[in-house]
Amino acid sequence: MFEDFNMELYRTEARWQEGEYTVTRTSVWTAPGCHNGCGVLLYSKNGKLEKIEGDPNAPFNRGRLCLRCINMIEQVYSNDRLKWPLKRVGEKGDNKWQRITWDEAYDIIEAKYNEIKDNHGVESIATLVGTGRNSMWQPAVITRAIFGSPNLCFGFLSGDSCYQPRMTANLIKLGDCVISDCSQTHPLREKNSEWKKPEVIVVWGNNPLVSNGDGFMGHWIVDMMRLGTKLIVVDPALTWLAAKADIWLRGRPGTDAALALGFLNVIINEDLYDHDFVENWTYGFEDLVERVKEYPPEKVADITWIPKDQIVEAARMYAKAKPAAIQWGLAIDMQMAAMEASGAITDLMALTGNIDVPGGNIIQRYAYNRSKKYGSAIEYIPEEMLLKRIGTYESPIHESGYTPFIPPDKLLECLETGRPYPVQMLWLQGTNPIANMAGEAPRVYAAMKKVPFCVVVDLFMTPSAVAFADLVLPAAMSVERDSFRAWWTPLRSIARGAEQYEQSKSDEEIVLDLGKRIRPDRFDKYKDVNEYLTQLLKEDGGVDYDFDTLVERVNDFWDWDYTYQKHEKGLLRSDGQPGFVTPTGLYEFTSPLFDVWGFDMLPKHIEPVEGPYTTPELMREFPLILTTGNRLWGCFHSEHRQLPTMREIHPDPMMDINPQTAKELGINEGDWVWLENRRGRCKQKARFNIGLDPKVVRGEHGWWFPEKEGAEPTLYGVFDSNINNLTTMGVHGPTHYGAPYKSTVCKVYKVTPENDRVSPTEIVTRMGGFSYAKR
Amino acid sequence: MCSNDKGGFVPPDANKLVARCPACKAFNSPKNIKCKKCGADMPKKS
């Protein structure tokens, strides 16, 4: 049904000439931002990209593209792009720059590196990276293999709360990561004879049609719906998918662990679980049986605000469907109980026998084990240097190596206190922390100001670059670079389809340039990026072909990834025995590792740190639950705000409010309103959303205004509508994972001339922050 | 087979993270000299 066009009309080679156009058939990832790697046809003339189309012969997206790719020309040739390296000439925050050459920029970096190495130790260099895009392994290599520092940080994302809790829960419980199986792992897609359609998909804590998160294309859900798949949607807001679902569970933000435990209770008590899988492949089931007794549906209904009957009905529907998949998302990570919720939801997959079965949740590794992402180059860090990692030894999960990051909350403490040592240099590549991921953004702003030297690699001038950078380096976009993608499958070429804009360089070129200067012993062996990429493709038992061959192949599906029931076939463990990569060799309902680390071995509910049951007094002043971070169609996090087309769709930051609540507060739709709590406030425009619980409001993230003055105190208005004026740093779950970005509290009131005399950005940049202003 | 030695997203070697008591089979930290559950001597890690 999906290939009802004539695929033979579309070509399958990698490059050809079509009239005056050179066409490159490849995939794009980032920059600009996206989590997916869709197949595209890049039409260029005289080295300039003129048109982009989806590739119908790419199994991943089958010709579909979203706005971010369709609008690529406007992005690539935006006059606002960084054109050449810039050196700061005024004070930090003045937005005054001098054009310099790449060699001059590298001279400055090399001199600073040598000074820090000699006087402070290379560990005092720390790197901040953004969310999962094609600027993950490159800064990791620069940090570890070139600078020799162990301090790479998902900065400043409190509690590492983006996919790290879910992935780590998967790794602890079954030793690998799982994704919902919509046939995307096989080149034949639905025609793969082994594949089965999921009878039910639980869309939990994400809106995949908009977010396309974690390498999962949202429209695969629609494909499944067209085949007859039924949906259960867990979301505090009424999304398009929720409207089409058989059951929509509108829960209280931050209570997903309790909901999952309620599901587990029903499935066990009604004997709806997969006895064969539980008896043969799991450890600790009896402990789980005891734990779920603490979560009867009545109690879970009280915690989650979801009616008991809906919880029971949804649990039955999921458990009885064979197969069934859970498509989960960021909301699971952004709460105090992130690890607990992630563990309980993974338990649901196991309990119902849906792990690594067709149409269930299939085990995936990076295609041909290629992409190492944030963990890249850790082998270059000696043990004595690993011991200097900031904050790592305060978190057993970080210490044990389940995540390659240092804890962001601990890095913030380090910047603020200078302990265990002062950070001398920050390297920011593809991240704009004060506009986007930093919780309690004004606090992070103040802390980052203390760092003497800072380099930013990005596409556009950003508030973070203006506020902190000494050097700003222009990065190339996806269509201008040679690279590859192996997250998850297939292995995909990213081939250059246009000349690089002005003097921008690809992240890979920057790695090699710096590597040859600072660590020639490690990088002189590579003649160019092509050779380097070939090495990455081939090393440690990878593929047996070079980068040019991958470019010719465009896609290469790894058969391991589309093999089902790997645990039965001995495909997971290094000893070749059946089972999972866990201490017991089994799926672990009870985690021995958690026991050793001093954590509760079983999932449990943890109340949000602020809310009606934990801080009832606070709720008198801030009576609404605030959830943040819902995705936008045209903008990826803090990106895309410079582009007229994207701003035509998203002109202003919007907050969602139930019309009944708005009426009580005297707010009309379209009014500018303040969202405020005890940490700060920001202003967004009210949008009525009848699907939201009247006690819940929702604020957008990532907003700054490139059209405003860049220099401080305006700083592109980065704190004016910044929802992270209200979120937290240093508040996380017991495992150090998960922070309450999606479950805090606030009050909402109209913006008036009287209460809007000083902008929030000026309060932060000139008056020391909100606490000072209030005093 | 995938390895975490160079930063792939697979778990660290479980043998480095937990040790099983030879007497009662309880899981212990590899740092433990005595089993936290039964008090038996834990084998020394090589």
PDB file of N, CA and C in Angstrom, chain A residues 14-25 41-53 73 76-77 479-480 495-500:
ATOM      1  N   ALA A  14      23.882   6.900  -6.827  1.00  0.00           N
ATOM      2  CA  ALA A  14      24.170   7.933  -5.831  1.00  0.00           C
ATOM      3  C   ALA A  14      24.259   9.331  -6.434  1.00  0.00           C
ATOM      4  N   ARG A  15      24.693   9.424  -7.673  1.00  0.00           N
ATOM      5  CA  ARG A  15      24.812  10.751  -8.299  1.00  0.00           C
ATOM      6  C   ARG A  15      24.520  10.650  -9.772  1.00  0.00           C
ATOM      7  N   TRP A  16      23.875  11.660 -10.331  1.00  0.00           N
ATOM      8  CA  TRP A  16      23.663  11.724 -11.765  1.00  0.00           C
ATOM      9  C   TRP A  16      23.428  13.167 -12.187  1.00  0.00           C
ATOM     10  N   GLN A  17      23.463  13.358 -13.479  1.00  0.00           N
ATOM     11  CA  GLN A  17      23.224  14.687 -14.032  1.00  0.00           C
ATOM     12  C   GLN A  17      21.799  14.731 -14.581  1.00  0.00           C
ATOM     13  N   GLU A  18      21.066  15.745 -14.231  1.00  0.00           N
ATOM     14  CA  GLU A  18      19.689  15.880 -14.708  1.00  0.00           C
ATOM     15  C   GLU A  18      19.536  17.288 -15.264  1.00  0.00           C
ATOM     16  N   GLY A  19      19.730  17.389 -16.586  1.00  0.00           N
ATOM     17  CA  GLY A  19      19.751  18.714 -17.175  1.00  0.00           C
ATOM     18  C   GLY A  19      20.912  19.505 -16.605  1.00  0.00           C
ATOM     19  N   GLU A  20      20.627  20.680 -16.100  1.00  0.00           N
ATOM     20  CA  GLU A  20      21.706  21.501 -15.543  1.00  0.00           C
ATOM     21  C   GLU A  20      22.000  21.165 -14.082  1.00  0.00           C
ATOM     22  N   TYR A  21      21.251  20.267 -13.517  1.00  0.00           N
ATOM     23  CA  TYR A  21      21.435  19.932 -12.106  1.00  0.00           C
ATOM     24  C   TYR A  21      22.303  18.684 -11.912  1.00  0.00           C
ATOM     25  N   THR A  22      23.164  18.767 -10.938  1.00  0.00           N
ATOM     26  CA  THR A  22      23.808  17.563 -10.414  1.00  0.00           C
ATOM     27  C   THR A  22      22.943  17.074  -9.261  1.00  0.00           C
ATOM     28  N   VAL A  23      22.526  15.813  -9.324  1.00  0.00           N
ATOM     29  CA  VAL A  23      21.656  15.276  -8.280  1.00  0.00           C
ATOM     30  C   VAL A  23      22.466  14.329  -7.398  1.00  0.00           C
ATOM     31  N   THR A  24      22.402  14.545  -6.113  1.00  0.00           N
ATOM     32  CA  THR A  24      23.076  13.667  -5.141  1.00  0.00           C
ATOM     33  C   THR A  24      22.006  12.959  -4.327  1.00  0.00           C
ATOM     34  N   ARG A  25      22.052  11.648  -4.364  1.00  0.00           N
ATOM     35  CA  ARG A  25      21.102  10.838  -3.592  1.00  0.00           C
ATOM     36  C   ARG A  25      21.806  10.374  -2.321  1.00  0.00           C
ATOM     37  N   LEU A  41      17.104  13.801  -2.255  1.00  0.00           N
ATOM     38  CA  LEU A  41      17.733  14.079  -3.544  1.00  0.00           C
ATOM     39  C   LEU A  41      18.120  15.552  -3.517  1.00  0.00           C
ATOM     40  N   LEU A  42      19.432  15.811  -3.592  1.00  0.00           N
ATOM     41  CA  LEU A  42      19.929  17.188  -3.536  1.00  0.00           C
ATOM     42  C   LEU A  42      20.219  17.654  -4.960  1.00  0.00           C
ATOM     43  N   TYR A  43      19.536  18.675  -5.394  1.00  0.00           N
ATOM     44  CA  TYR A  43      19.724  19.223  -6.742  1.00  0.00           C
ATOM     45  C   TYR A  43      20.595  20.469  -6.630  1.00  0.00           C
ATOM     46  N   SER A  44      21.795  20.408  -7.213  1.00  0.00           N
ATOM     47  CA  SER A  44      22.680  21.568  -7.140  1.00  0.00           C
ATOM     48  C   SER A  44      23.128  21.987  -8.530  1.00  0.00           C
ATOM     49  N   LYS A  45      23.436  23.275  -8.614  1.00  0.00           N
ATOM     50  CA  LYS A  45      23.917  23.839  -9.877  1.00  0.00           C
ATOM     51  C   LYS A  45      25.086  24.740  -9.558  1.00  0.00           C
ATOM     52  N   ASN A  46      26.185  24.510 -10.230  1.00  0.00           N
ATOM     53  CA  ASN A  46      27.415  25.285  -9.974  1.00  0.00           C
ATOM     54  C   ASN A  46      27.762  25.277  -8.482  1.00  0.00           C
ATOM     55  N   GLY A  47      27.577  24.143  -7.859  1.00  0.00           N
ATOM     56  CA  GLY A  47      27.968  23.988  -6.467  1.00  0.00           C
ATOM     57  C   GLY A  47      26.975  24.537  -5.467  1.00  0.00           C
ATOM     58  N   LYS A  48      25.865  25.082  -5.934  1.00  0.00           N
ATOM     59  CA  LYS A  48      24.897  25.675  -5.016  1.00  0.00           C
ATOM     60  C   LYS A  48      23.630  24.812  -4.981  1.00  0.00           C
ATOM     61  N   LEU A  49      23.160  24.569  -3.782  1.00  0.00           N
ATOM     62  CA  LEU A  49      21.934  23.772  -3.638  1.00  0.00           C
ATOM     63  C   LEU A  49      20.734  24.597  -4.104  1.00  0.00           C
ATOM     64  N   GLU A  50      19.955  24.023  -5.016  1.00  0.00           N
ATOM     65  CA  GLU A  50      18.809  24.785  -5.537  1.00  0.00           C
ATOM     66  C   GLU A  50      17.481  24.134  -5.210  1.00  0.00           C
ATOM     67  N   LYS A  51      17.510  22.851  -4.941  1.00  0.00           N
ATOM     68  CA  LYS A  51      16.240  22.164  -4.695  1.00  0.00           C
ATOM     69  C   LYS A  51      16.529  20.910  -3.874  1.00  0.00           C
ATOM     70  N   ILE A  52      15.579  20.507  -3.051  1.00  0.00           N
ATOM     71  CA  ILE A  52      15.719  19.276  -2.283  1.00  0.00           C
ATOM     72  C   ILE A  52      14.391  18.529  -2.322  1.00  0.00           C
ATOM     73  N   GLU A  53      14.471  17.235  -2.543  1.00  0.00           N
ATOM     74  CA  GLU A  53      13.266  16.405  -2.547  1.00  0.00           C
ATOM     75  C   GLU A  53      13.510  15.166  -1.705  1.00  0.00           C
ATOM     76  N   ILE A  73      16.785  25.318   1.593  1.00  0.00           N
ATOM     77  CA  ILE A  73      17.503  26.354   0.831  1.00  0.00           C
ATOM     78  C   ILE A  73      17.566  27.653   1.649  1.00  0.00           C
ATOM     79  N   VAL A  76      20.293  27.166   4.342  1.00  0.00           N
ATOM     80  CA  VAL A  76      21.690  27.090   3.905  1.00  0.00           C
ATOM     81  C   VAL A  76      22.189  28.464   3.477  1.00  0.00           C
ATOM     82  N   TYR A  77      21.339  29.227   2.809  1.00  0.00           N
ATOM     83  CA  TYR A  77      21.799  30.501   2.255  1.00  0.00           C
ATOM     84  C   TYR A  77      21.260  31.712   3.017  1.00  0.00           C
ATOM     85  N   VAL A 479      24.050  19.225   4.163  1.00  0.00           N
ATOM     86  CA  VAL A 479      24.160  19.092   2.702  1.00  0.00           C
ATOM     87  C   VAL A 479      25.525  19.519   2.199  1.00  0.00           C
ATOM     88  N   GLU A 480      26.355  20.087   3.096  1.00  0.00           N
ATOM     89  CA  GLU A 480      27.672  20.582   2.686  1.00  0.00           C
ATOM     90  C   GLU A 480      28.805  19.694   3.207  1.00  0.00           C
ATOM     91  N   ALA A 495      26.440  12.570   2.068  1.00  0.00           N
ATOM     92  CA  ALA A 495      27.395  12.990   1.043  1.00  0.00           C
ATOM     93  C   ALA A 495      27.163  14.454   0.691  1.00  0.00           C
ATOM     94  N   ARG A 496      28.248  15.146   0.476  1.00  0.00           N
ATOM     95  CA  ARG A 496      28.174  16.570   0.176  1.00  0.00           C
ATOM     96  C   ARG A 496      27.448  16.797  -1.160  1.00  0.00           C
ATOM     97  N   GLY A 497      26.421  17.627  -1.119  1.00  0.00           N
ATOM     98  CA  GLY A 497      25.666  17.926  -2.335  1.00  0.00           C
ATOM     99  C   GLY A 497      25.753  19.372  -2.739  1.00  0.00           C
ATOM    100  N   ALA A 498      26.519  20.143  -1.985  1.00  0.00           N
ATOM    101  CA  ALA A 498      26.693  21.561  -2.308  1.00  0.00           C
ATOM    102  C   ALA A 498      28.015  22.014  -1.716  1.00  0.00           C
ATOM    103  N   GLU A 499      28.573  23.075  -2.303  1.00  0.00           N
ATOM    104  CA  GLU A 499      29.804  23.634  -1.742  1.00  0.00           C
ATOM    105  C   GLU A 499      29.491  24.291  -0.408  1.00  0.00           C
ATOM    106  N   GLN A 500      30.525  24.347   0.436  1.00  0.00           N
ATOM    107  CA  GLN A 500      30.309  24.918   1.768  1.00  0.00           C
ATOM    108  C   GLN A 500      30.090  26.428   1.686  1.00  0.00           C
TER     109      GLN A 500
END
